[in-house]
XYZ file of C-alpha atoms in Angstrom:
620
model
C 0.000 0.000 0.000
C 2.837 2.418 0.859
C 4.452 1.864 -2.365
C 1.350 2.615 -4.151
C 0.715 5.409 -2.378
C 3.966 6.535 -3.546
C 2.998 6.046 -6.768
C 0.345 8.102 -6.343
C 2.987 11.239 -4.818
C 4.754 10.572 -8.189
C 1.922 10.574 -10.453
C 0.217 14.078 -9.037
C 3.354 15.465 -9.454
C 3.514 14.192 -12.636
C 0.576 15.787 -13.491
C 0.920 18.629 -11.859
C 4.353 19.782 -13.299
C 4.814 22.288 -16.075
C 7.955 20.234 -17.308
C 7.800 18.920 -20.707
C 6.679 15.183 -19.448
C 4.829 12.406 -21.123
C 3.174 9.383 -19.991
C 3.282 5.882 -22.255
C 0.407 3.454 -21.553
C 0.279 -0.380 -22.802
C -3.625 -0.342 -22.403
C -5.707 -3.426 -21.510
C -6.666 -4.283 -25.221
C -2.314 -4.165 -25.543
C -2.190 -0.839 -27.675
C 0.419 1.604 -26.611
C -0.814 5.441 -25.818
C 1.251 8.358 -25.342
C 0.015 11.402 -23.655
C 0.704 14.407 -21.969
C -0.108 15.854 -18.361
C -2.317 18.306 -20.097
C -4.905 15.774 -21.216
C -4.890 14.058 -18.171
C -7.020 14.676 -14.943
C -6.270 11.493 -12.792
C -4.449 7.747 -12.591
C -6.571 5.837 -10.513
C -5.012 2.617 -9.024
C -7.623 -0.231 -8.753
C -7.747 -3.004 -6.682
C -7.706 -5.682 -8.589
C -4.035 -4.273 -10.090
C -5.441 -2.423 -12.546
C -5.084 1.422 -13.397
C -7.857 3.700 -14.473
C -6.838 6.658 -17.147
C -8.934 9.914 -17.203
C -8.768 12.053 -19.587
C -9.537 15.782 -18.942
C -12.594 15.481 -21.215
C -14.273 12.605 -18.881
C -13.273 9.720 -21.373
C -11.865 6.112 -18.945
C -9.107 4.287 -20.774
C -8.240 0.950 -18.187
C -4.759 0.089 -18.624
C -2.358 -2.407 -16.914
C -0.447 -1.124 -13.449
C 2.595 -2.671 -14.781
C 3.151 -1.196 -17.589
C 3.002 2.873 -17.637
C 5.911 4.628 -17.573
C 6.542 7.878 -17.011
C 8.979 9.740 -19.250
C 10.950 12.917 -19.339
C 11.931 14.645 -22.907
C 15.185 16.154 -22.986
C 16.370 17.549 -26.123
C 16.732 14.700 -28.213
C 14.197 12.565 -26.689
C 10.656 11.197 -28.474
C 8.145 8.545 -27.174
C 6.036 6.611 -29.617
C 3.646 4.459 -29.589
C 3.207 2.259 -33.105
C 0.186 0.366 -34.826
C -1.138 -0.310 -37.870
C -3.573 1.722 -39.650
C -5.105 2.397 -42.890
C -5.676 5.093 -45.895
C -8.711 5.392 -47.932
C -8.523 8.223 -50.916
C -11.068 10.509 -50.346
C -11.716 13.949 -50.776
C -14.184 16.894 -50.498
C -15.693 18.719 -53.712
C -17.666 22.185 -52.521
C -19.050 19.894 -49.182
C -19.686 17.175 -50.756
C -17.494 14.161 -50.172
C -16.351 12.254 -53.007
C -15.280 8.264 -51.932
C -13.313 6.356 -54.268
C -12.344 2.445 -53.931
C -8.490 2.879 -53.209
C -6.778 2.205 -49.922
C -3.205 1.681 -48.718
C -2.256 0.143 -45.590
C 0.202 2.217 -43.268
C 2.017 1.825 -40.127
C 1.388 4.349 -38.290
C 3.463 6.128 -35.163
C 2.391 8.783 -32.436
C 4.814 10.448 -30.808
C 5.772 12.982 -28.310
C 8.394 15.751 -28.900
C 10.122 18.799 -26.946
C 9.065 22.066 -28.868
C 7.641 25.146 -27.906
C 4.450 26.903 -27.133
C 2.905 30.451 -28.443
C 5.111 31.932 -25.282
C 7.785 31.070 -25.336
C 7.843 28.011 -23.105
C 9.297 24.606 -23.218
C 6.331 22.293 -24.265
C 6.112 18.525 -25.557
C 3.941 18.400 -29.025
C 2.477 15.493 -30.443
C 2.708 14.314 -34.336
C 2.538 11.512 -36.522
C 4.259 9.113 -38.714
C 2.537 7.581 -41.855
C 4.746 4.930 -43.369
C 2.834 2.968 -46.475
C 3.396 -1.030 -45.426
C 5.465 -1.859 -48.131
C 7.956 0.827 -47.428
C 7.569 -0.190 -43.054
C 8.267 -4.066 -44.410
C 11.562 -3.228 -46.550
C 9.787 -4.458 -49.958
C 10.192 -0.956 -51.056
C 12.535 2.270 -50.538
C 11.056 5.603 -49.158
C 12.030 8.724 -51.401
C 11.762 10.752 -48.273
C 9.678 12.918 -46.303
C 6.628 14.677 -47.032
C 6.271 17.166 -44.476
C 2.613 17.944 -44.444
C 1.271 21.060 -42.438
C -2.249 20.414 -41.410
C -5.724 22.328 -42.770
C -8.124 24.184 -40.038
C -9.450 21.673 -37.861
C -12.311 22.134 -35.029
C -12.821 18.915 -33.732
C -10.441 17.588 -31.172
C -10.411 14.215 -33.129
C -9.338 15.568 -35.894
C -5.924 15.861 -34.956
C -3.252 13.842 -37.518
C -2.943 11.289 -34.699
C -6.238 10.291 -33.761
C -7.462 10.595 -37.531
C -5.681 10.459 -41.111
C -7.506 13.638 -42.751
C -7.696 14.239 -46.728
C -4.352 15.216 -47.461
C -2.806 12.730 -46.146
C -5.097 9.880 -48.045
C -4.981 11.863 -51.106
C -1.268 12.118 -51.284
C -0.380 8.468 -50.262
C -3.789 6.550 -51.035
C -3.947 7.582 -54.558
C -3.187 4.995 -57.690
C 0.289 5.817 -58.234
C 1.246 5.077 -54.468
C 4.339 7.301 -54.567
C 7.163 6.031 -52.430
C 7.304 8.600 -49.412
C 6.509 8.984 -45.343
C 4.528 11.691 -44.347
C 5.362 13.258 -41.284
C 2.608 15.721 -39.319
C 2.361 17.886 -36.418
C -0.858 18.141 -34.474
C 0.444 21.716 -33.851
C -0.273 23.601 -30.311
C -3.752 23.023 -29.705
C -4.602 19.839 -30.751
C -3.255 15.899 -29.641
C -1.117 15.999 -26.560
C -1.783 19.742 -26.240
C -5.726 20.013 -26.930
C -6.715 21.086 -23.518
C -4.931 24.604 -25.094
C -6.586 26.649 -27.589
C -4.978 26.631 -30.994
C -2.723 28.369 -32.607
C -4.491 28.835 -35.670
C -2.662 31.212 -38.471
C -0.355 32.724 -35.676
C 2.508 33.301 -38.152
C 5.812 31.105 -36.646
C 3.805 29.097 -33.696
C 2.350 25.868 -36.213
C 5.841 26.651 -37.816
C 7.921 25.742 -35.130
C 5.555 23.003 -34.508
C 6.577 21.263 -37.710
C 10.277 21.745 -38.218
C 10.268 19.892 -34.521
C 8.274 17.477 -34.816
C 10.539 16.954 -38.422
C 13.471 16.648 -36.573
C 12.122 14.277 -34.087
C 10.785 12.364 -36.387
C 13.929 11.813 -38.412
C 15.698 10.972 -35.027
C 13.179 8.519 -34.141
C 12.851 6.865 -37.458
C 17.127 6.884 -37.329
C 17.142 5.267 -33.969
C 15.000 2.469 -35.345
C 17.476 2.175 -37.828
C 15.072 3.012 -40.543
C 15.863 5.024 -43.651
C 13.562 7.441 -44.774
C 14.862 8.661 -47.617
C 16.906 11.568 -49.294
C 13.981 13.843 -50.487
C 12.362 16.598 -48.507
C 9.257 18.731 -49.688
C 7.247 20.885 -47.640
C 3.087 20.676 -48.265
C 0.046 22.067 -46.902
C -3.262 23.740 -48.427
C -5.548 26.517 -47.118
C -4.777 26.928 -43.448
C -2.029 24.685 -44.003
C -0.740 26.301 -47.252
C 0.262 29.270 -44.694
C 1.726 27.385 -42.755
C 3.754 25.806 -45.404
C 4.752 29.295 -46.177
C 5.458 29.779 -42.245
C 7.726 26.728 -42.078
C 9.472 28.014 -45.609
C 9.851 31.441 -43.504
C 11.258 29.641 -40.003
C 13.440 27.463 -42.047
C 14.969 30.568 -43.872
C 15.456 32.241 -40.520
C 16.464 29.621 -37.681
C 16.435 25.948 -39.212
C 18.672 26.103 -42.087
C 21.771 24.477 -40.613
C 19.486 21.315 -39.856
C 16.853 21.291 -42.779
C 16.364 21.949 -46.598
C 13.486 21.164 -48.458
C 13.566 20.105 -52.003
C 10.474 21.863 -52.565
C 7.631 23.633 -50.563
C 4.151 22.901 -51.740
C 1.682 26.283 -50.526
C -2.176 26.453 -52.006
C -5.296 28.272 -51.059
C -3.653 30.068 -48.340
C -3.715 34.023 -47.080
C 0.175 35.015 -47.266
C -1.752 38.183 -46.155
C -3.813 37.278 -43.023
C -4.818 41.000 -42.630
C -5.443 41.577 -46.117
C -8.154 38.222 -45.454
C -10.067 39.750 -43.105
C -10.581 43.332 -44.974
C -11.818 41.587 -47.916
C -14.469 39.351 -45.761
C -15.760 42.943 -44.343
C -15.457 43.810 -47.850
C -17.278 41.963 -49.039
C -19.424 40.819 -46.077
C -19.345 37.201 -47.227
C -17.320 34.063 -47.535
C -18.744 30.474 -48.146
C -16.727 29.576 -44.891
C -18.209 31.975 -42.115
C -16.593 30.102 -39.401
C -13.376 31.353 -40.321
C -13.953 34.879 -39.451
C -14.926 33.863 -36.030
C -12.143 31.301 -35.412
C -9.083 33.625 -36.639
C -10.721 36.465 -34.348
C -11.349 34.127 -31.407
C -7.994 32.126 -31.524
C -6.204 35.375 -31.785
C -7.498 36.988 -28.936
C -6.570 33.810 -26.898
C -3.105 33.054 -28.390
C -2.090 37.034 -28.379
C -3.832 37.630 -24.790
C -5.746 40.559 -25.790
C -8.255 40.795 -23.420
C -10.788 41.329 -26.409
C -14.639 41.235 -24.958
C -16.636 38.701 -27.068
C -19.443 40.880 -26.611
C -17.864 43.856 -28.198
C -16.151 41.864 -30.755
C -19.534 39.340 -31.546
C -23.153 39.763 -31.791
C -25.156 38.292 -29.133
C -26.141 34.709 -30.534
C -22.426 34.676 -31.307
C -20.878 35.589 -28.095
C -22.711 33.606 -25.749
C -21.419 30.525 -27.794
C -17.978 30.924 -28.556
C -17.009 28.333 -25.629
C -19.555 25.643 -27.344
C -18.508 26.383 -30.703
C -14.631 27.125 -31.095
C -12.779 26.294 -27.296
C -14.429 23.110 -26.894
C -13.264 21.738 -30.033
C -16.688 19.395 -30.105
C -17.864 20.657 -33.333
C -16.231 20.267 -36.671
C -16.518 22.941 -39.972
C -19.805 22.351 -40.911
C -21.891 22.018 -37.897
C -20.405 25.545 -36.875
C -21.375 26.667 -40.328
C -24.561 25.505 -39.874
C -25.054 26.326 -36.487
C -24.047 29.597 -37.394
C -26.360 29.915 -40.556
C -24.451 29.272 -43.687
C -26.184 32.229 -45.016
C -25.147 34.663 -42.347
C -23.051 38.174 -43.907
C -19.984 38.765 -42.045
C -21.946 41.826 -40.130
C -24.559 39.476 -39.194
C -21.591 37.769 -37.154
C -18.988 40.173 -36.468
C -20.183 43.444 -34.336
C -20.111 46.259 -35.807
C -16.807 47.950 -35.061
C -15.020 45.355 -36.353
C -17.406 45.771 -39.425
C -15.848 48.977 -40.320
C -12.220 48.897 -41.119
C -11.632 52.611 -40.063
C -12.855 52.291 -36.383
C -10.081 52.262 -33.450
C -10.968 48.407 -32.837
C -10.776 47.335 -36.498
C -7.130 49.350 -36.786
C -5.825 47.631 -33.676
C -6.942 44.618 -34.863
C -5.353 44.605 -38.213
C -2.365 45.720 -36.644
C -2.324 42.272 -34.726
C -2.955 40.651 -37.718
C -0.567 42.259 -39.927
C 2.183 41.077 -37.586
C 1.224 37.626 -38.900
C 2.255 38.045 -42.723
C 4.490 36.091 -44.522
C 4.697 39.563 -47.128
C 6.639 41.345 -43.990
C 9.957 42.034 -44.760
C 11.854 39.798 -41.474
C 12.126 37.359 -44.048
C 14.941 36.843 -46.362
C 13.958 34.228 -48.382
C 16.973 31.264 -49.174
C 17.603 31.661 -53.083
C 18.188 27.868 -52.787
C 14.827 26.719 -51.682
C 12.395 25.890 -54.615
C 8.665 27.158 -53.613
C 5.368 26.228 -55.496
C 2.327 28.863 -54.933
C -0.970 27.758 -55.832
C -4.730 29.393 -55.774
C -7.606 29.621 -57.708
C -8.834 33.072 -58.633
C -12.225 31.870 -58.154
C -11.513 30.847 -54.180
C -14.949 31.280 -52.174
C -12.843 30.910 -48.858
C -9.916 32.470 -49.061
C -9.913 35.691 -51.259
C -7.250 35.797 -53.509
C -6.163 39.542 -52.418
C -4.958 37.730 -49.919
C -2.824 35.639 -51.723
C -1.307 37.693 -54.888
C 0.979 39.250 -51.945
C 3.101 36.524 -51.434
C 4.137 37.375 -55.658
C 5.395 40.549 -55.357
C 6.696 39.610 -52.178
C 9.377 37.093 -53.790
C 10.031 39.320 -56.510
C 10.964 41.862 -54.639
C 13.113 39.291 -53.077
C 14.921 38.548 -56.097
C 12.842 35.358 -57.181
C 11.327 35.547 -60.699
C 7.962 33.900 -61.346
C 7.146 31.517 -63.900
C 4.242 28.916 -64.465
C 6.615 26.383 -66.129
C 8.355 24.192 -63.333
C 11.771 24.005 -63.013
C 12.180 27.478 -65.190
C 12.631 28.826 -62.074
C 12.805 28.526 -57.937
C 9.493 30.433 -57.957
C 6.286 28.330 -59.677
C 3.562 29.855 -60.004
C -0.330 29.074 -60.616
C -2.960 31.969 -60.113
C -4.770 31.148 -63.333
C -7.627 28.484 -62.189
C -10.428 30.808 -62.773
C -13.253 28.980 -61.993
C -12.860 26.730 -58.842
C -14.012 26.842 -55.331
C -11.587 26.695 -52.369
C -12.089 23.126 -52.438
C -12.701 21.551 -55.847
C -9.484 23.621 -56.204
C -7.818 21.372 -53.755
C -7.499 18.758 -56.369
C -5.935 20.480 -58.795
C -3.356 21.387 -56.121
C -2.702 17.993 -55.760
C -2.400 16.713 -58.591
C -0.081 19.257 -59.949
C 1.766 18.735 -56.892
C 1.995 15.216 -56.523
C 2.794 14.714 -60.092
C 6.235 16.684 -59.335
C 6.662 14.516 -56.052
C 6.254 11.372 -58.072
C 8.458 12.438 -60.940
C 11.344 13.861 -58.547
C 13.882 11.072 -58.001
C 13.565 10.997 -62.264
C 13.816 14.726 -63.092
C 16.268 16.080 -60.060
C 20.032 14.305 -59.051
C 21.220 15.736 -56.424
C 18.822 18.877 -56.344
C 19.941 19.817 -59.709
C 17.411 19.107 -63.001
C 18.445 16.487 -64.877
C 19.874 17.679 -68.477
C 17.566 14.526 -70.260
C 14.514 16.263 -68.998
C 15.767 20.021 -68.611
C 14.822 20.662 -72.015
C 11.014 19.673 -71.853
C 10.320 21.102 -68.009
C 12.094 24.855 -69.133
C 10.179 24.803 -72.012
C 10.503 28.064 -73.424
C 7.046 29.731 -73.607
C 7.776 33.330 -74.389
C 5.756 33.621 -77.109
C 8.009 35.890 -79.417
C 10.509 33.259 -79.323
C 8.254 30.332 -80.061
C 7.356 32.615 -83.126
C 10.848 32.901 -84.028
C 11.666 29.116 -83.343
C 8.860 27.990 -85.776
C 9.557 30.565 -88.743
C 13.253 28.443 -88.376
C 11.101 25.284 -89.146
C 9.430 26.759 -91.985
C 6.255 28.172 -90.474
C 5.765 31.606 -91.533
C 4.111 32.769 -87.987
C 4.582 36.660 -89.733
C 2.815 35.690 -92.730
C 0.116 34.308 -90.828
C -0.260 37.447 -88.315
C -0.263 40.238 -91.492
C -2.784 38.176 -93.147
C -5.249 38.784 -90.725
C -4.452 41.654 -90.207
C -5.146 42.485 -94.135
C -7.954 40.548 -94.457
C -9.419 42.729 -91.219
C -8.519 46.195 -93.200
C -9.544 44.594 -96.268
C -13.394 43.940 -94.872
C -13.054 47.416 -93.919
C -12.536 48.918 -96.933
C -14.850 46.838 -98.965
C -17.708 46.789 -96.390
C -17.220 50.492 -95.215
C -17.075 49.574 -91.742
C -13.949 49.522 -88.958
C -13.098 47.657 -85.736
C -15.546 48.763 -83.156
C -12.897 47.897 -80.153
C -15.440 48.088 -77.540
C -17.582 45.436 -78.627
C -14.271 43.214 -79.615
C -13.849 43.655 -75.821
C -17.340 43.084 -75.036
C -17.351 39.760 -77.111
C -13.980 38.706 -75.359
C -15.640 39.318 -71.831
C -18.931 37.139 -73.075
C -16.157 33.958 -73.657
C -14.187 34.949 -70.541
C -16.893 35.143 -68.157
C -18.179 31.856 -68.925
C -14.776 30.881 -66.617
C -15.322 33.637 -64.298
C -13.017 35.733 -65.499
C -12.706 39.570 -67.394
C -9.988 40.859 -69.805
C -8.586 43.298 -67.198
C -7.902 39.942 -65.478
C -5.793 38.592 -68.224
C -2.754 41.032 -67.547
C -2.756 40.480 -63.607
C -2.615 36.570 -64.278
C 0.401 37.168 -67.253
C 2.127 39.096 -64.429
C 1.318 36.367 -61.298
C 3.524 33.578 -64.504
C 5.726 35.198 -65.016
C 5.013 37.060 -68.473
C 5.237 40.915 -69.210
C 2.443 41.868 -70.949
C 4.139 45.059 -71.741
C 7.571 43.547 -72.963
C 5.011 41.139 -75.377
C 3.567 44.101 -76.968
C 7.058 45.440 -77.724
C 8.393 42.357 -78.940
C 5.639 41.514 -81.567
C 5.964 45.061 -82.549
C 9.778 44.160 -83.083
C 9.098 40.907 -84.347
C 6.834 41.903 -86.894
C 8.735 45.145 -88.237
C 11.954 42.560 -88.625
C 12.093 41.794 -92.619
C 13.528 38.549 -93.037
C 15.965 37.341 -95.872
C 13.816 36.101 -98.012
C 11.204 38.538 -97.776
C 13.809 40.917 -98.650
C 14.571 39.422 -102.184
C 11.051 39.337 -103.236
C 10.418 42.778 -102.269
C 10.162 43.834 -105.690
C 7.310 40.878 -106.808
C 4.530 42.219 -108.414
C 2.498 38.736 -106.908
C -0.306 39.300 -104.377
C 1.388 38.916 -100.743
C -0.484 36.259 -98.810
C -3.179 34.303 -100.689
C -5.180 31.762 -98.715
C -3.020 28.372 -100.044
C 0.334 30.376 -98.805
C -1.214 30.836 -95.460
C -2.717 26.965 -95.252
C 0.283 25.009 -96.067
C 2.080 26.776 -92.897
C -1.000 26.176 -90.845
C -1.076 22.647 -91.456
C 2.528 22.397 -90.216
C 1.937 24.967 -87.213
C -1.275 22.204 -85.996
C 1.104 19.218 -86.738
C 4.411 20.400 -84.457
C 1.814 21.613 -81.906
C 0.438 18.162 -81.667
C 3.683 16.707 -81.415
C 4.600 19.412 -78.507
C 1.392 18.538 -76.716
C 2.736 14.652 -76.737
C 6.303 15.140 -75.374
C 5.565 15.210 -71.631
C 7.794 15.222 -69.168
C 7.584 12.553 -66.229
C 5.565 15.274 -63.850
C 3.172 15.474 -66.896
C 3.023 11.828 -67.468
C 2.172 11.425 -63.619
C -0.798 14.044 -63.855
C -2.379 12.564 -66.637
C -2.462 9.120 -65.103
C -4.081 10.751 -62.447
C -6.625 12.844 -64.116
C -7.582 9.618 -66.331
C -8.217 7.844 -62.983
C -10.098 10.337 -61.155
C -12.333 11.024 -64.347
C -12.855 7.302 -64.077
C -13.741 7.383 -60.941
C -16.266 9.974 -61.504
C -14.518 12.789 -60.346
C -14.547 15.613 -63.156
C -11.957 18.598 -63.327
């Protein structure tokens, strides 16, 4: 009895200290837990040698007496606890989920690691380690890492270790089962650390979260003696496409010595948190009205403002911001509907923070603005390869909020281009008509499709010369011109035809180019993808093309008087006839279709993909 009681000394201690502790379980059933003093309440001994776990929610887990340990983390420590699991591809089109027959079976490992909290403080985080069977049994070799940053979550069980969310299924579950672990932080907030609230898009906090819980797990996974790989890349979308951005940032700043991605993955994220929040007031909507709330909420907890929910909420809000966001017993879409998916942001927020002039709003933004990946602490590492992706038509996260995170890195010295490997900056702003999360798949595929075709295309980090060629594609358009005129395809000829023929039917049929309905017509065809001609320059700019430069060089290009064109100057014949113009038309569609067929691997790898997902139902 003495020794138990003991025990008991030790345990409440346990519990009690702010020291970054764990406790690992072998439960009844023989599954290993690992948790944390701050998701316990009580150990309860029981007489018939038995303990009784509580969590600090209410749940009873019964465990054997014999076999809990209590740990402490020191600097290179983890605890894990390992068991088998399973992945099942699904995803989520506009709320509606989309289940398709594919599954992978995983091992999967919890564990506990030494980080730090929003304060400062030492603090043991939990993550996860998803390791597809075949790669856990030796029958295969991992690539490496994909380090995935997680998207908003409400639910407690949500968290990466108590269930495998989209991204994860998606990028391991899917028919071309690449070769790679991923590796995933619950972040502060959720998994050992869910009696806290979260740390949701607090600039460095879910950063620091993930370059940890990377280290640990490449020190666990080393200690086992298991190799996970060479490769590196960096992924997360929407909530988690900041924080991609935010461990790209830390990395930069703190990490570098220690870690190097190959690549960093960002879509549908705000680079610009405050720029997100004047554009919901803006436009007093979003299709994901929870957000507003949570980023307001979670900021005022996080940042210790002191913020009254009843000046900040109206009424039917504030009294249920404990139900609804700290309790983490709701997920997205019961909030949304709880809240009334039809609510305007006024209808939610109260009105000072309705009017982005008033001394509350200002102060607000200020808070917020202190969260930006666009502010200039941040040197980015000219080494580091980053992907941006959003869809212009994003119902969730406005793309104002985005298009900062451009100018950012080209201010920075990085030059944009759509084309990957042209550049350490890719670029995609030009899905026009998508949601926030029908957009999600085109994220993934693109992105996956580079992940898969990696170990081919890169040795070493550097692009291999065999595929250099097809991946840098040249796509200025003047010098496509120029390169097919050197095949025999008169692009000039085909350019002042039409533009005779045009001031031919003007002279015959007495009329002349009403611009203004040209442009009207053109914005009839665009807006059938959502999109207007004034948005055509903005998404030239966001891949890397100057309109301006284009108009200059066609000017150029078509002023230039080539050598044969010079000795026939004198030829009484009519210029262009229709058969001249054919023949080099017919060649122009042939080396196109050619072109179109000579894909590189990342191509190759998103087409298998799209062919299975339209398949399966799924249409892009």
């Amino acid at each position: 009895m003495k020794k138990i009681l003991l025990i008991i000394v030790a345990i409440t201690a346990f519990l009690t200290t702010a020291n970054a502790k764990v406790i690992k379980i072998t439960l009844s059933d023989g599954t290993q837990q690992v948790f944390t003093s701050s998701e316990l309440s009580a150990i309860d001994f029981n007489d018939d040698g038995t303990l009784t776990i509580t969590t600090y929610d209410g749940k009873q887990l019964p465990a054997l007496a014999g076999d809990f340990e209590a740990i402490e983390i020191d600097d290179e420590a983890v605890v894990c606890a390992v068991f088998p699991d399973t992945l099942r591809f699904s995803i989520d089109v506009d709320g509606l989920p989309v289940n398709i027959p594919s599954e992978r079976p995983i091992t999967k490992i919890n564990y506990v690691y030494p980080s730090t909290d929003p304060f400062g403080e030492p603090i043991s985080l939990s993550g996860t380690i998803l390791i597809p069977e075949e790669i856990w049994d030796g029958s295969k070799r991992s690539e490496g890492i994909l380090m995935v940053n997680h998207y908003t979550k409400f639910h407690r069980n949500e968290a990466p270790t108590i269930s495998n969310g989209e991204i994860e299924n998606m990028f391991l579950a899917n028919p071309l089962y690449p070769n790679y672990i991923i590796v995933e932080s619950d972040f502060y907030g959720f998994g050992a650390t869910v009696r806290f609230p979260q740390a949701f898009m607090q600039g460095l906090n879910n950063a620091r979260a993930s370059l940890d819980g990377l280290l640990a797990a490449r020190q666990l996974l080393s200690d086992m003696n298991f190799d996970y790989g060479p490769l590196c890349f960096n992924l997360g979308y929407s909530s988690g496409g900041f924080d991609a951005l935010a461990s790209q940032k830390l990395r930069d700043m703190e990490y570098a010595d220690r870690i190097s991605f190959d690549k960093t993955f960002s879509g549908g994220g705000p680079s610009d948190v405050c720029e997100a929040y004047r554009q919901y007031v803006l436009k007093d909507s979003t299709a994901y009205n929870a957000v507003p709330m949570l980023l307001m909420v979670l900021t005022n907890e996080i940042q210790k403002l002191n913020m009254s929910y009843s000046d900040a909420f109206q009424p039917y809000i504030c009294d249920r911001i404990e139900e609804l966001v700290l309790s983490k017993e709701y997920s997205s879409w019961p909030i949304c509907d709880s809240i009334g998916r039809d609510k305007k942001i006024h209808e939610i927020l109260a009105a000072p923070y309705c009017d982005l002039e008033s001394e509350q709003s200002k102060a607000y933004q200020k808070i917020l603005r202190g969260f930006n990946m666009t502010n200039d602490d941040w040197t980015p590492d000219p080494t580091q390869r980053i992907y941006l992706f959003h869809s212009r038509g994003d119902d969730y996260v406005p793309i104002q909020s985005a298009r900062p995170m451009i100018s950012f890195f080209k201010r920075k010295g990085f030059k944009p281009s759509i084309i990957p490997g042209r550049s350490y900056l890719q670029t995609n702003f030009v899905v026009p008509n998508m949601g926030h999360l029908s957009a999600t798949l085109i994220y993934f595929i693109q992105s996956l499709a580079a992940i898969k075709a990696w170990p081919r295309m890169y040795t070493d980090g550097q692009l291999n010369p065999l595929y250099a060629s097809l991946v840098s594609k040249d796509v200025d358009i003047i010098q496509t011109m120029r390169q097919l005129d050197a095949m025999g395809i008169d692009c000039r000829a085909i350019i002042k035809c039409i533009a005779e023929r045009l001031s031919q039917a003007s002279e015959k049929y007495g009329t002349s180019i009403d611009l203004t309905r040209v442009k009207q017509l053109i914005n009839e065809q665009l807006a059938k993808i959502n999109l207007t001609l004034e948005d055509i320059p903005e998404m030239m700019e966001d891949s890397g093309l100057d309109l301006q430069q284009f108009f200059v060089d066609l000017v150029i290009y078509l002023n230039e008087q080539p050598e044969e064109e010079a000795e026939q100057v004198d030829s009484e014949e009519p210029a262009y006839e229709a058969e001249t113009v054919a023949a080099p038309a017919r060649k122009a569609s042939r080396l196109f279709n050619l072109l179109d067929n000579m894909q590189t691997p990342a191509d190759q790898y998103e087409q298998e993909l799209r062919d299975w997902l339209n398949v399966n139902g799924v249409k892009l």
